[in-house]
XYZ file of C-alpha atoms in Angstrom:
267
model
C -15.743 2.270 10.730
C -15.544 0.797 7.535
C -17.801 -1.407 5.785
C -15.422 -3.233 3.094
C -15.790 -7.167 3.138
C -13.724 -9.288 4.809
C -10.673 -11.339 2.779
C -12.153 -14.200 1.084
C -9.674 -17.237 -0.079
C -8.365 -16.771 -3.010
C -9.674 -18.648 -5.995
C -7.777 -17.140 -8.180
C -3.958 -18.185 -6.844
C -1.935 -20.770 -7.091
C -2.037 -22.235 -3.477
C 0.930 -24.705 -3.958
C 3.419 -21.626 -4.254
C 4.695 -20.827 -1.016
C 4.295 -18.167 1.278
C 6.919 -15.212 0.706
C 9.366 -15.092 3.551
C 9.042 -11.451 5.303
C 12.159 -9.523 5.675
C 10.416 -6.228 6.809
C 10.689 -4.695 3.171
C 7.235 -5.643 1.721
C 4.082 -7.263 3.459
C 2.915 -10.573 2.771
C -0.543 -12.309 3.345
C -1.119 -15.405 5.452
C 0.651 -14.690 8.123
C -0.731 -13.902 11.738
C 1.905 -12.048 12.842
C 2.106 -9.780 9.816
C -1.869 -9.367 9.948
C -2.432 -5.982 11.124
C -0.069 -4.716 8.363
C -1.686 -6.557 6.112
C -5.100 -5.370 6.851
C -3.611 -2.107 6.743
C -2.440 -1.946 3.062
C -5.309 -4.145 2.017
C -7.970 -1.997 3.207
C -6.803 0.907 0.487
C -7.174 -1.416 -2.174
C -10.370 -2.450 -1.133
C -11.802 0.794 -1.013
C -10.043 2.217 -4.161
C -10.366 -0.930 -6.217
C -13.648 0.102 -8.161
C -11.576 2.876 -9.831
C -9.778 -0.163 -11.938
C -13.084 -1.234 -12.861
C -13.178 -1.659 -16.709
C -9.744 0.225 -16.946
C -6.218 -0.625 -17.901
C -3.839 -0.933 -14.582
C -0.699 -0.857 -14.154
C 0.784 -1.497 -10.333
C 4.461 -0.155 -10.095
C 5.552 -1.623 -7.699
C 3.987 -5.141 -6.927
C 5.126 -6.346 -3.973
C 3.950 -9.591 -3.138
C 1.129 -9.707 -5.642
C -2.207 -10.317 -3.755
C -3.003 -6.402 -4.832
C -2.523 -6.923 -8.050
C -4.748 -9.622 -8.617
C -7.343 -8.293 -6.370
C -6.905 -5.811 -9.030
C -7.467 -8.141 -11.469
C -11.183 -9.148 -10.547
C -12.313 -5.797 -11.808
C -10.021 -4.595 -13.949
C -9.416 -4.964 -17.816
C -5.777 -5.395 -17.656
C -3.494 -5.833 -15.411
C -0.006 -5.170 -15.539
C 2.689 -6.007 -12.490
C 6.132 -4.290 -12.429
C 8.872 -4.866 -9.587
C 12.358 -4.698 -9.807
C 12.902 -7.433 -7.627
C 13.135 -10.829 -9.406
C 12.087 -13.024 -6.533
C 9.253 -10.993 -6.660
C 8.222 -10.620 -10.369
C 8.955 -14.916 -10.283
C 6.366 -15.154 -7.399
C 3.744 -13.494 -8.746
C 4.029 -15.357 -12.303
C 3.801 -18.195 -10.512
C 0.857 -17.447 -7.879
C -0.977 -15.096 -9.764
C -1.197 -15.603 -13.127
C -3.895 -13.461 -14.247
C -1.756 -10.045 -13.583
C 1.220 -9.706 -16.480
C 4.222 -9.533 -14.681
C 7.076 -7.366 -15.935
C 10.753 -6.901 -14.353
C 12.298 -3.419 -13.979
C 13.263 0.242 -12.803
C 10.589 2.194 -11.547
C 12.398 5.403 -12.664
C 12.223 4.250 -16.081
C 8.588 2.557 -16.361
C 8.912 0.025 -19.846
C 5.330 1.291 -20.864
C 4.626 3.499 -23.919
C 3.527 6.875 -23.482
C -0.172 7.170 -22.471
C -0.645 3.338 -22.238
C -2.640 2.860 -19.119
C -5.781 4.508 -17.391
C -5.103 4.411 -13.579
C -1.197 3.625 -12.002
C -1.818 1.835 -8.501
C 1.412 2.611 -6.056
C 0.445 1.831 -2.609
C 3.179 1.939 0.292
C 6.281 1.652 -2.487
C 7.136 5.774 -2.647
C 8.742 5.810 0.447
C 11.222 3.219 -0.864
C 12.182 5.117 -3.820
C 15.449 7.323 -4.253
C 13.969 9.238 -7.373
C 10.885 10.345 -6.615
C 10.379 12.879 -8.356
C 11.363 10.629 -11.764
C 8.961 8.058 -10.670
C 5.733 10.691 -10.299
C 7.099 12.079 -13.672
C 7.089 8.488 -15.457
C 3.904 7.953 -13.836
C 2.384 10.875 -15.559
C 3.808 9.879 -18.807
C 2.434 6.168 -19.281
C -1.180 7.810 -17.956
C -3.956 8.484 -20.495
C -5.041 12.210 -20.261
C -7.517 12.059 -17.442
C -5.327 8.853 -16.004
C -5.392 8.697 -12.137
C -2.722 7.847 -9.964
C -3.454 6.086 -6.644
C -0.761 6.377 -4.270
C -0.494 5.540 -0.567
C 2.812 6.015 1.898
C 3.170 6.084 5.559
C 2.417 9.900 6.927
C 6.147 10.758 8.034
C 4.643 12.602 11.020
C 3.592 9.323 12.572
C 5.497 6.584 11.100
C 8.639 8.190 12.010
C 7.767 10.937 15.041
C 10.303 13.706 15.505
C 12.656 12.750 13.383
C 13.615 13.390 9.058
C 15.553 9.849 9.200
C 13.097 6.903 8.075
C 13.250 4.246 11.138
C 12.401 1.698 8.340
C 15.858 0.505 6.946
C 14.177 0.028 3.825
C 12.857 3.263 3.332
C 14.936 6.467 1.661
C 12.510 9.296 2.073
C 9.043 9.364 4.054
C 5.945 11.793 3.265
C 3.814 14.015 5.052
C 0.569 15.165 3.005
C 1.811 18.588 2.347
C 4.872 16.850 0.482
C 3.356 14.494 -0.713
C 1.011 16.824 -2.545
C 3.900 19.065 -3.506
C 5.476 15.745 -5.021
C 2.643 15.374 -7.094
C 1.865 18.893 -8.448
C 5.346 19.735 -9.386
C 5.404 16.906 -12.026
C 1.759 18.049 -13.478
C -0.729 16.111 -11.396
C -4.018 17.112 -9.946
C -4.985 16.890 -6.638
C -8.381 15.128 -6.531
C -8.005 13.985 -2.708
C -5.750 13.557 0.252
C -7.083 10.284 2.088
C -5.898 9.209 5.546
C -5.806 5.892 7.014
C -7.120 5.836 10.810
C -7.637 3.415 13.798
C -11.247 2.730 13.783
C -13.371 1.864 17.551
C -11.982 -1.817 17.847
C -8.531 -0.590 17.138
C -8.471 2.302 19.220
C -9.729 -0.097 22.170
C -6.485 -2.624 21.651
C -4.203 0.956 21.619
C -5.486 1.292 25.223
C -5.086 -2.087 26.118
C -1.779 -2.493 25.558
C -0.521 0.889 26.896
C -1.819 3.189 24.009
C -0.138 1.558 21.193
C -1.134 -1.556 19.333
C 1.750 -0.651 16.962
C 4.779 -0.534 19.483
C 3.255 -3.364 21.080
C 4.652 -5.478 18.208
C 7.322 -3.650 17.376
C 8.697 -4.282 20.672
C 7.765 -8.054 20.082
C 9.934 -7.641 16.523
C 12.892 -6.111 18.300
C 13.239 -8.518 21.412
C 13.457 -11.253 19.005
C 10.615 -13.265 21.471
C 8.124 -15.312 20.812
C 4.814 -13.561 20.959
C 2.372 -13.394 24.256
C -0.937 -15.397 22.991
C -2.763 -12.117 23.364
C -0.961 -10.062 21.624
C -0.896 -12.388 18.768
C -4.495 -13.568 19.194
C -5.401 -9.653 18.889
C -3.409 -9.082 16.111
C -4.211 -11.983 14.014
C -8.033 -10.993 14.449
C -7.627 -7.410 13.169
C -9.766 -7.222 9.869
C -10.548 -4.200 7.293
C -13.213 -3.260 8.993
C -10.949 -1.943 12.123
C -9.526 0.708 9.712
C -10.984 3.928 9.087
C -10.319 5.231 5.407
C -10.996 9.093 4.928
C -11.291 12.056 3.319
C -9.842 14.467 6.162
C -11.472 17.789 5.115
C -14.945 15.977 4.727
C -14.419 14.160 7.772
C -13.358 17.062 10.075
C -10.362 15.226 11.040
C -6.330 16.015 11.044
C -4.722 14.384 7.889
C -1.231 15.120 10.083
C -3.132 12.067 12.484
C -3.509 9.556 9.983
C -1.431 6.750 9.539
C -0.947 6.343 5.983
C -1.616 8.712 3.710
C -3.870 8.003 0.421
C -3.498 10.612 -2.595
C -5.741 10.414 -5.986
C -4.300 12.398 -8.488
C -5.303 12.961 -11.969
C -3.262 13.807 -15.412
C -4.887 16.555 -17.032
């Protein structure tokens, strides 16, 4: 189980900018529905976030913001970059401390070795180039620049099949790929991370007939309001219900995890 703290309100936002609306394309914050997602991603940047400390970020790939200014609390410099303008005009407006820039991932508007660490958590699997992006990525980094990257493992996101389920989505990972994706453009491996159901997590999988996951996804599909348990569970689920970790270490199956986590270094 993890020990990260708990989401505090954010002093740092703009609280009169609304909520982004969720289309299924990005997660957003504040909403109890879209917690367990939420607590999903965030726990990654919790647990990676000291490796910004002091150092010159850039996040490709933005989202709806709330990672980049976590970001921000430790970091030297920020820099946002989405290539959606709803986006980009969000996070101007709700987090101002992270300097938002518009454009193409596969062409990154950074100079060579500008930045220390790139931050690209659950945006790969959205990308048609991805071999471009890894490529830029290792271009804009410092020598000795790490990459942190997270993307849902293919093997469980999308079971049994090549073809993401996730309209959004153009190509999912598993960790051998994903590591191959990464090598081939001149990273180094430093570790393959896997996100895992911790106890409390494991114990709602049973309770609603050994999924917590397809227990709202069947919620999303029927188009139905939510059963109060169901959405009481889900809008309880914290950090601490996620398991972040190092699979060899660990003695666990990286093919099990739900997301995987890569750290990657330019030589």
């Amino acid at each position: 189980m993890s020990t990260f703290p708990e989401t505090q309100p954010d002093s740092h936002a703009a609280p009169s900018v609304p909520v982004m609306p969720l289309t299924g394309e990005r997660t957003v914050p504040d909403l109890a529905e879209e917690n367990y997602w939420f607590r999903r991603h965030e726990v990654v940047y919790r647990r990676l976030v000291d490796r910004c400390r002091d150092r010159d970020v850039l996040e490709a790939g933005a989202g709806e913001g709330y990672g980049a200014d976590l970001i921000a609390d430790v970091a030297r410099r920020v820099i946002g970059l989405d290539y959606d303008e709803s986006s980009v005009a969000h996070i101007r407006a709700r987090y101002p401390r992270v300097e938002m820039l518009h454009g193409n991932l596969a062409a990154l508007p950074l100079p060579d070795a500008s930045v220390d660490v790139v931050v690209n958590f659950q945006v790969i699997e959205h990308l048609w180039d991805q071999g471009q992006f890894v490529a830029e990525c290792l271009r804009v980094l410092r020598p000795g620049g790490v990459l942190l990257m997270s993307t849902p493992n293919r093997i469980t996101f999308t079971p049994g099949s090549d073809v993401p389920l996730n309209p959004f989505h153009t190509r999912e990972l598993n960790a051998a790929e994903m590591t191959e994706l990464l090598t081939e453009q001149g990273f180094v491996m430093e570790a393959m991370l896997g996100v895992y159901h911790g106890a409390g997590l494991r114990a709602l999988d049973a309770r609603y007939g050994g999924s917590i996951i397809q227990a709202q996804i069947d919620r999303a599909v029927a188009d139905a309001p939510w059963p109060a348990d169901l959405l009481a569970d889900v809008a309880a689920v914290t950090i601490d219900d996620f398991d972040l970790l190092d699979a060899a270490a660990a003695d666990v199956d990286i093919d099990d995890s739900l997301d995987l986590v890569a750290i990657a270094v330019r030589p």
